PDB file of C-alpha atoms in Angstrom:
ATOM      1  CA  UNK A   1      20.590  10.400  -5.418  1.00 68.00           C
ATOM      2  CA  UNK A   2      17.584   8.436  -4.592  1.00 86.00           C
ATOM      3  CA  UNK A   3      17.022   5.580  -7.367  1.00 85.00           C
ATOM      4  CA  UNK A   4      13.429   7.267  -8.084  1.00 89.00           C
ATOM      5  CA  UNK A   5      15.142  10.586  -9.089  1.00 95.00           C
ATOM      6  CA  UNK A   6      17.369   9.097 -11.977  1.00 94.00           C
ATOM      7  CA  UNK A   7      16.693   8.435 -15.665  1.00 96.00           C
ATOM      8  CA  UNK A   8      20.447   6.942 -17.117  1.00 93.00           C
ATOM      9  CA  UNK A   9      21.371   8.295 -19.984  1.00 92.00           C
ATOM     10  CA  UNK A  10      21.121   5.792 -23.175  1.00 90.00           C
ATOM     11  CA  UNK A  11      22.469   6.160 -26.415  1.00 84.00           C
ATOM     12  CA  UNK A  12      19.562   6.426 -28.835  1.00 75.00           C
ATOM     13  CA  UNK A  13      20.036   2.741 -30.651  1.00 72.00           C
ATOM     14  CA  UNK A  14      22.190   1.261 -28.009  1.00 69.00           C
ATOM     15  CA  UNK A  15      19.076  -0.444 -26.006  1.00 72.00           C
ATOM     16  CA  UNK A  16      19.454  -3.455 -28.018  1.00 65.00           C
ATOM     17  CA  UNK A  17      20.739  -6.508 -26.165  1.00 70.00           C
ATOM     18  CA  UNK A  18      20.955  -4.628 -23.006  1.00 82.00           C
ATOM     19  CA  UNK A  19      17.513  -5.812 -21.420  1.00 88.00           C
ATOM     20  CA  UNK A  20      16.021  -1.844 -21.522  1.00 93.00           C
ATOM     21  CA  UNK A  21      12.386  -2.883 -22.970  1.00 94.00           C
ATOM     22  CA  UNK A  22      10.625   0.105 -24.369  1.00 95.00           C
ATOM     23  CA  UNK A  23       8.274   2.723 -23.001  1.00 97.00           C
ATOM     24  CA  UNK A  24       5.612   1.601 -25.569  1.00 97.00           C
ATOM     25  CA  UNK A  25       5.742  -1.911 -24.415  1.00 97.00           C
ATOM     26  CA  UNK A  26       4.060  -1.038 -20.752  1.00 98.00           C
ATOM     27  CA  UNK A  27       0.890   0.209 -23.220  1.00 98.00           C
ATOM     28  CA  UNK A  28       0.719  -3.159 -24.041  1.00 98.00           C
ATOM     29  CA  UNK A  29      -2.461  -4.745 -21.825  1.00 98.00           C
ATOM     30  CA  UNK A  30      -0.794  -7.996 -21.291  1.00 98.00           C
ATOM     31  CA  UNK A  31       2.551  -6.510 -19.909  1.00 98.00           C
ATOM     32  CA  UNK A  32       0.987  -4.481 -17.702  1.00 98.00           C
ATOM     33  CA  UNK A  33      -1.242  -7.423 -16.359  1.00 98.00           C
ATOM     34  CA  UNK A  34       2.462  -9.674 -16.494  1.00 98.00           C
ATOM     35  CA  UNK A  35       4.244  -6.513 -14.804  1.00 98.00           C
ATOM     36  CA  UNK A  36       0.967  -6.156 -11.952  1.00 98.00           C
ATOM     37  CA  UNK A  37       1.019 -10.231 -11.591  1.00 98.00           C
ATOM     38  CA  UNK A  38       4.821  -9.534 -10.614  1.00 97.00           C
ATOM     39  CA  UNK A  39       4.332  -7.204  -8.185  1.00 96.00           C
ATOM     40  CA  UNK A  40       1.159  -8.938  -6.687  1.00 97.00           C
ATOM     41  CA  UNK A  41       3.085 -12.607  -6.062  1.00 97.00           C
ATOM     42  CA  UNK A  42       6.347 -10.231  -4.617  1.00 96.00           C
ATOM     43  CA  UNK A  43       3.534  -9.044  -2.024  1.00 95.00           C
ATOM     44  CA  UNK A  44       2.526 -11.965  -1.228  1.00 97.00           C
ATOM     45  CA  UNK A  45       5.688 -13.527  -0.793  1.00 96.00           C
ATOM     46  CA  UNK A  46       7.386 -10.726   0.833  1.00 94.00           C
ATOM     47  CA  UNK A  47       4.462 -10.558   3.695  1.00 95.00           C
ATOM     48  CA  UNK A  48       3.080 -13.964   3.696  1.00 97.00           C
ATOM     49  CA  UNK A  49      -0.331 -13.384   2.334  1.00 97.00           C
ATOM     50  CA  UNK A  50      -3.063 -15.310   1.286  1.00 97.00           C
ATOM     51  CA  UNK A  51      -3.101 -14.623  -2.114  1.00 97.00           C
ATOM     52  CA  UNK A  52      -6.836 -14.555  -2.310  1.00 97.00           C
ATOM     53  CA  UNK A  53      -6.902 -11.396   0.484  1.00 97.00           C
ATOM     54  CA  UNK A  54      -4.639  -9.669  -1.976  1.00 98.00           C
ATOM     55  CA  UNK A  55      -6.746  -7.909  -5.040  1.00 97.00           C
ATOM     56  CA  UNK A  56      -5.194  -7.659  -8.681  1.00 98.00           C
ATOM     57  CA  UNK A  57      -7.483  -4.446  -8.780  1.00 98.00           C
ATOM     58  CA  UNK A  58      -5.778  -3.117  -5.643  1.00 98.00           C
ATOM     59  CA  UNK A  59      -2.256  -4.577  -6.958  1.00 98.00           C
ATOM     60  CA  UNK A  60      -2.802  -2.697 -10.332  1.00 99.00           C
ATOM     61  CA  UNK A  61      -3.390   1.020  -8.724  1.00 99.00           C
ATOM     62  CA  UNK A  62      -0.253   0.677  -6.034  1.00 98.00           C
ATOM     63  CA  UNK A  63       2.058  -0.644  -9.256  1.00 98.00           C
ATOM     64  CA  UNK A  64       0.636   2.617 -11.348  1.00 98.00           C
ATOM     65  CA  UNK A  65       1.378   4.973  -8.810  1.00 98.00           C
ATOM     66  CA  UNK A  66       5.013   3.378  -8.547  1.00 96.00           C
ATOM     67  CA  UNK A  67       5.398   3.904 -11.964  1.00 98.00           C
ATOM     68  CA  UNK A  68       4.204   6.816 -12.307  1.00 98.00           C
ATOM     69  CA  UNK A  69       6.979   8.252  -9.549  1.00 97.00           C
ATOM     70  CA  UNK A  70       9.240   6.793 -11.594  1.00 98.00           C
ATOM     71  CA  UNK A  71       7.887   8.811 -14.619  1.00 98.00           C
ATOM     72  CA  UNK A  72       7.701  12.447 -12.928  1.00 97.00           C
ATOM     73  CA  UNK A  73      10.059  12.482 -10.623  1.00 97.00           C
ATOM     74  CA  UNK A  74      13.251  12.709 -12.630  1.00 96.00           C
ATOM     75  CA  UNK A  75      12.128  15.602 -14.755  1.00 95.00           C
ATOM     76  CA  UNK A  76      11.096  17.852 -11.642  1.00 94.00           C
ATOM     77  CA  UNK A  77      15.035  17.317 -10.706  1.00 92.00           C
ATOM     78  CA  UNK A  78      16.058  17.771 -14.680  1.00 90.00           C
ATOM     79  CA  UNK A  79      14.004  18.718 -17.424  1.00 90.00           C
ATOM     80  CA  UNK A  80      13.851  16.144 -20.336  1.00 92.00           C
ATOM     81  CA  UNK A  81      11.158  15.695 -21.439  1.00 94.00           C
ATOM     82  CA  UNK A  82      11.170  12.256 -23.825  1.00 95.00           C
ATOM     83  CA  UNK A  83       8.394  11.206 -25.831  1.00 96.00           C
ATOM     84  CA  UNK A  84       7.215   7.208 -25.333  1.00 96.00           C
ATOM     85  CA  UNK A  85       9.760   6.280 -28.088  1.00 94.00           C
ATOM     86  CA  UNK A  86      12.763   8.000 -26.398  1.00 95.00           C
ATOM     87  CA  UNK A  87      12.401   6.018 -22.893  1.00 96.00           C
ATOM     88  CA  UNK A  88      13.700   2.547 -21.793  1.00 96.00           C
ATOM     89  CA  UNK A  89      12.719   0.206 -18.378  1.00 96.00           C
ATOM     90  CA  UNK A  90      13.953  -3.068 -17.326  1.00 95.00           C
ATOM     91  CA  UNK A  91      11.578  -5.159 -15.074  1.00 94.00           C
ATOM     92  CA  UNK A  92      12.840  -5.936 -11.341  1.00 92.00           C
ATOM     93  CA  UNK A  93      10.398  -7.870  -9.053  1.00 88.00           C
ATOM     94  CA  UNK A  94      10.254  -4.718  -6.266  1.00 87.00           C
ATOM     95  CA  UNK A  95      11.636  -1.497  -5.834  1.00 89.00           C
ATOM     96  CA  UNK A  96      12.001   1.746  -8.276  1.00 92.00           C
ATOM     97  CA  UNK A  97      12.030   0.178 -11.976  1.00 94.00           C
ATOM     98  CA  UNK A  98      15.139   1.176 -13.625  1.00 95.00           C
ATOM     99  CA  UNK A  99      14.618   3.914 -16.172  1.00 96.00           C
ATOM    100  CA  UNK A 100      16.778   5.252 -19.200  1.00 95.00           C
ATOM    101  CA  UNK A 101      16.238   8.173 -21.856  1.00 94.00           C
ATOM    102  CA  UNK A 102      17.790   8.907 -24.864  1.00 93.00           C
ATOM    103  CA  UNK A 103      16.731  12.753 -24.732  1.00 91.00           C
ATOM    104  CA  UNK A 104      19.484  15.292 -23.034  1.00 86.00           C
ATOM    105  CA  UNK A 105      18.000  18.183 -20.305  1.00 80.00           C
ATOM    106  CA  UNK A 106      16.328  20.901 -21.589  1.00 72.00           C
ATOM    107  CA  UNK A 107      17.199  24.308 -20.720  1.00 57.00           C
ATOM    108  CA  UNK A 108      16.279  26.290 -17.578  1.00 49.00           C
ATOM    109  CA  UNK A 109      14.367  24.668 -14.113  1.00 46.00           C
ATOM    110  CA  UNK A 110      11.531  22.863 -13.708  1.00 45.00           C
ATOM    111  CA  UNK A 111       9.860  26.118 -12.557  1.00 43.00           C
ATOM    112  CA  UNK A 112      10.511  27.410 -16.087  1.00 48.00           C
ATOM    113  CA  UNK A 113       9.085  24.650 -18.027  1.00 76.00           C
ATOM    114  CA  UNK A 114       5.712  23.680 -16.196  1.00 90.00           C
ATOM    115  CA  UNK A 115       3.884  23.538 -20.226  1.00 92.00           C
ATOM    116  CA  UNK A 116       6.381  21.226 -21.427  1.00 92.00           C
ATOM    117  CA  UNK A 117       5.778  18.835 -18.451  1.00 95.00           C
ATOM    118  CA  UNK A 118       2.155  19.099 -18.312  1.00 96.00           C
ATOM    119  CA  UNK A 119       1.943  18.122 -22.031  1.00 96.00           C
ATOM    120  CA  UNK A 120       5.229  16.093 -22.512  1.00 95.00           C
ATOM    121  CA  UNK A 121       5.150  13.994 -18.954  1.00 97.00           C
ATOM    122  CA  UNK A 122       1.640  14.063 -17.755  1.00 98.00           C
ATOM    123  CA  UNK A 123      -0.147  14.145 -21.236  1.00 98.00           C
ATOM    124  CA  UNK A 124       2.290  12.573 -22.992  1.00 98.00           C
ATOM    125  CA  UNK A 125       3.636   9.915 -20.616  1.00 98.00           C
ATOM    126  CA  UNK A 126       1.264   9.242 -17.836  1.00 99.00           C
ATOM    127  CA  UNK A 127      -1.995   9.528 -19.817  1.00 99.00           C
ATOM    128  CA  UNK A 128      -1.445   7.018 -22.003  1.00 98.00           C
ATOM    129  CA  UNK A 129      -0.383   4.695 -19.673  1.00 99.00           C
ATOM    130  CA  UNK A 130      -3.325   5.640 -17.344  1.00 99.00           C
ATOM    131  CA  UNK A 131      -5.644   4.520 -19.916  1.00 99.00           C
ATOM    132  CA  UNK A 132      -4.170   1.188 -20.132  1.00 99.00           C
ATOM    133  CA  UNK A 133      -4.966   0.424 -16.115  1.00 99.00           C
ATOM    134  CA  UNK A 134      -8.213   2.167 -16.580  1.00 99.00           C
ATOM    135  CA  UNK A 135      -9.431  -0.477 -18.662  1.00 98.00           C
ATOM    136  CA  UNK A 136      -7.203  -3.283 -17.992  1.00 98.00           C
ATOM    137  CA  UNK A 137      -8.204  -3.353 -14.389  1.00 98.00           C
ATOM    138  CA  UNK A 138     -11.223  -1.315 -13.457  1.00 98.00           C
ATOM    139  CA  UNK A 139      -9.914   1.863 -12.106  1.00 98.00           C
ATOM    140  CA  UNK A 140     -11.489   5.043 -11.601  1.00 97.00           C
ATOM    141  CA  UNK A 141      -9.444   7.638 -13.270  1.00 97.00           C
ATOM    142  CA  UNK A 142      -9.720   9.593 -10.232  1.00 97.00           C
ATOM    143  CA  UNK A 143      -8.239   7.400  -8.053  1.00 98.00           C
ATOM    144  CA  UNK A 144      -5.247   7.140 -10.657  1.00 99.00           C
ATOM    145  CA  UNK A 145      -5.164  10.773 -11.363  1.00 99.00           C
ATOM    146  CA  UNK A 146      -5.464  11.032  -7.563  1.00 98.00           C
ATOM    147  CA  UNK A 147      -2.218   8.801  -7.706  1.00 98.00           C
ATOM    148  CA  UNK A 148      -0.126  10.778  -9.953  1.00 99.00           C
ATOM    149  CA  UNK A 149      -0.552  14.241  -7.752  1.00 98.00           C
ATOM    150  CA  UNK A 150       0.367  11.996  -4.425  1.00 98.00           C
ATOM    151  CA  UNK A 151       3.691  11.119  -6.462  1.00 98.00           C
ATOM    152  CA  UNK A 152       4.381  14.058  -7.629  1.00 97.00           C
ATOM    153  CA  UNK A 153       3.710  15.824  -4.010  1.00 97.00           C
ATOM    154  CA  UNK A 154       5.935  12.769  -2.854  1.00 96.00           C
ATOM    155  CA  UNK A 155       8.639  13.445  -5.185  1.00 96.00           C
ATOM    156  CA  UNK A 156       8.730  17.466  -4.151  1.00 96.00           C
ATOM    157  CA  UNK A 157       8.747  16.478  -0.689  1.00 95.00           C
ATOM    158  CA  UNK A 158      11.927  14.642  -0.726  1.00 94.00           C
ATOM    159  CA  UNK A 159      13.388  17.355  -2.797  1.00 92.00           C
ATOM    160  CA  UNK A 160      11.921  20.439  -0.636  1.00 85.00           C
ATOM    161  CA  UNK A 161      12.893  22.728  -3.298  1.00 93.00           C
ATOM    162  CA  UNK A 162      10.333  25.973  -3.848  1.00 94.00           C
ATOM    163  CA  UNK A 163      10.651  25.757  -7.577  1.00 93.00           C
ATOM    164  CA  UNK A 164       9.597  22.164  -7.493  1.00 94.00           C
ATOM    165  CA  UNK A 165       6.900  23.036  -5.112  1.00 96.00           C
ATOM    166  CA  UNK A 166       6.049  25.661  -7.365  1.00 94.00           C
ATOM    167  CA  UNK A 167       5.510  23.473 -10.543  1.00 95.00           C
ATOM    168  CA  UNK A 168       3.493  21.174  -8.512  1.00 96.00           C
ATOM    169  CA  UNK A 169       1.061  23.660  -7.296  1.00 96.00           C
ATOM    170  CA  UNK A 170       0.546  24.674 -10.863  1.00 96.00           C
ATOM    171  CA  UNK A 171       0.374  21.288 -12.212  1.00 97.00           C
ATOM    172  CA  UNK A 172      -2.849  20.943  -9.710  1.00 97.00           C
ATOM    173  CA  UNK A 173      -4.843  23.496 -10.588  1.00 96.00           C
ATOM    174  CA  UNK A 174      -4.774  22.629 -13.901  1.00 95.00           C
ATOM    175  CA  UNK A 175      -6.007  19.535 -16.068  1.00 95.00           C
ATOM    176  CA  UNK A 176      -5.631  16.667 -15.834  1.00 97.00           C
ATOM    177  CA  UNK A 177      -4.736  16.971 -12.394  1.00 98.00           C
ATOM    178  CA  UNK A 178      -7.617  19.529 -11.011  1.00 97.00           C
ATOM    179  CA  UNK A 179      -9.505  18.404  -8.257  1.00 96.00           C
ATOM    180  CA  UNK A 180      -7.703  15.219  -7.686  1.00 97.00           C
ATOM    181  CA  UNK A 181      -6.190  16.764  -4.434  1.00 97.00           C
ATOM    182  CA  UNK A 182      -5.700  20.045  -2.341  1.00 96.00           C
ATOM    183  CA  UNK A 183      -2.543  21.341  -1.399  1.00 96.00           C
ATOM    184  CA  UNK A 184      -1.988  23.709   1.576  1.00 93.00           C
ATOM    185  CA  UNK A 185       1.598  24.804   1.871  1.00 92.00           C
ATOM    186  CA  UNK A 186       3.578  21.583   1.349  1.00 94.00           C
ATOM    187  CA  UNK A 187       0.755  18.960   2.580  1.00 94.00           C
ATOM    188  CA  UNK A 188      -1.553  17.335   0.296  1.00 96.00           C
ATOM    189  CA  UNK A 189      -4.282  15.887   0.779  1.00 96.00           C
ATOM    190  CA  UNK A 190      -6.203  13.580  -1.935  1.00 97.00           C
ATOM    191  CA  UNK A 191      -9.617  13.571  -2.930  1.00 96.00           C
ATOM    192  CA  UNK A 192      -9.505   9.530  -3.243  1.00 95.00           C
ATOM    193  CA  UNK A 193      -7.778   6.707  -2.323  1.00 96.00           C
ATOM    194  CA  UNK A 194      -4.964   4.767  -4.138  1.00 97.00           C
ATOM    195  CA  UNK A 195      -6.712   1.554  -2.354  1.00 96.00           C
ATOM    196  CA  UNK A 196      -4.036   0.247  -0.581  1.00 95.00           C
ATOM    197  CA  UNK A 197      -5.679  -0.149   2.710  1.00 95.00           C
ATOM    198  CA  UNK A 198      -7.565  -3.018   0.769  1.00 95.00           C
ATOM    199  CA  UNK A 199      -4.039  -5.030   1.163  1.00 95.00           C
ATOM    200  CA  UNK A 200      -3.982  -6.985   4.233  1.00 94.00           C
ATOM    201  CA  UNK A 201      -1.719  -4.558   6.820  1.00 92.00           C
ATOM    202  CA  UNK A 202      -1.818  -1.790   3.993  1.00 91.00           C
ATOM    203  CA  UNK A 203      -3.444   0.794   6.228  1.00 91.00           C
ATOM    204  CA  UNK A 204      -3.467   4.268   4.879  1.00 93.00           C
ATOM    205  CA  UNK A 205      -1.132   6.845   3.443  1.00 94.00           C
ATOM    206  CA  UNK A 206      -0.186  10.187   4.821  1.00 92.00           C
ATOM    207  CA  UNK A 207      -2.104  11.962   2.467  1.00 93.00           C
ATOM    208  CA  UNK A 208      -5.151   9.819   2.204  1.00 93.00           C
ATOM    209  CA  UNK A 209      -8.978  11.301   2.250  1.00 92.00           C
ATOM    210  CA  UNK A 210      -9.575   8.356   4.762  1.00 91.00           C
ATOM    211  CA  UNK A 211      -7.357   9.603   7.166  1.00 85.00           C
ATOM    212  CA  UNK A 212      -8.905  12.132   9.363  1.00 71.00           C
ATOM    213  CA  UNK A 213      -7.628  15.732   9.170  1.00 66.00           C
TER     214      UNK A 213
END
C-alpha cells in the first residue's frame, strides 16, 4: 500500500529506544522550524537552488501539507482515531514521514464515522498542529486549511472509493474545512494557494485557484 496510507502498529510503551519521537513533539515551535529547515536544505540540494530563491515561509506550508497527508490519510483507509499522545514519527530528510499508533481500528468505514474524524483527526490532530505553522511562520490559516482539503481530496483520489469520497464531501461543508475549496464530483478546486509556485520550478498544482478552470 502506498507509504502515505499506513500508520504501523506500536505497542503502547514500546517507542522507547526505537527512534519513534512523539506526536506532541511536532507542537514544539523549534522542531517544526528544525523539521521545515530539513526539508528546505533537501530542496535545495535535491534541485540545485539558490537557497536565497527558496522561502522558509513557502518551505513551511509545502512541509504542513505533507504532514498533514500523512495525518488523514490512513484513517480514511482505517478508522483509528489516536489522540496526540497515542501517535509516533521518525524524521527522514524527504518522502512520507514514517508514522505509528498505539490505538487499534475502530469499528465500521470511514463513511460511518465522519464525527469522530472531524473532531479526533482534523480538530484533534491537524488543528493543533496548524496553529503551530500559523504562528511559527506567517501563514494564513486559509491557505493551510486550504492545504488539508487538497490532501484529503488527494488521499480519496488515489483510493477512488465512494465512501471515502463521501466523508470528504462532508468534511467540506463543514468547519473547519468550509469554504477552503469546492468540490464537483471528484475534482477540487481550492480557494487559495499552498504557495508552491513561489519555489523556483514549483509551478502550480492540479487543483490550484491559480490555475485557470
Amino acid at each position: 500500500m502506498n507509504p502515505y496510507f499506513v500508520w504501523e502498529d506500536l505497542t503502547a510503551g514500546a517507542e522507547a529506544g526505537t527512534g519513534w519521537r512523539p506526536f506532541t513533539d511536532l507542537l514544539d515551535p523549534a522542531v517544526a522550524a528544525e523539521r521545515v529547515g530539513v526539508a528546505r536544505d533537501t530542496l535545495v540540494t535535491m534541485f540545485g537552488l539558490d537557497p536565497a530563491t527558496v522561502p522558509v515561509r513557502v518551505v513551511a506550508s509545502v512541509t504542513f501539507l505533507g504532514v498533514a497527508s500523512r495525518l488523514l490519510a490512513p484513517p480514511l483507509v482505517e478508522p483509528r482515531f489516536p489522540a496526540p499522545g497515542q501517535l509516533f514519527w521518525k524524521p527522514v530528510a524527504g518522502g512520507p514521514w514514517p508514522m505509528a499508533c498505539t490505538v487499534a481500528a475502530a469499528g465500521g468505514g470511514a463513511d460511518g464515522g465522519t464525527g469522530q474524524f472531524r473532531d479526533r483527526i482534523l480538530l484533534g490532530l491537524v488543528a493543533p498542529l496548524l496553529a503551530v505553522f500559523q504562528a511559527e511562520f506567517r501563514l494564513s490559516p486559509k491557505v493551510l486549511w486550504g492545504n488539508v482539503s487538497s490532501a484529503l481530496a488527494g488521499a480519496a483520489g488515489q483510493l477512488d472509493d465512494p465512501a471515502v469520497w463521501a466523508t470528504v464531501a462532508e468534511l467540506l461543508g463543514v468547519a473547519p474545512l468550509a469554504g477552503t475549496a469546492d468540490l464537483h464530483g471528484r475534482a477540487l478546486r481550492r480557494r487559495n494557494c499552498c504557495l508552491y509556485y513561489r519555489i523556483p520550478g514549483g509551478g502550480t498544482c492540479g487543483d490550484c485557484v491559480l490555475r485557470r478552470p
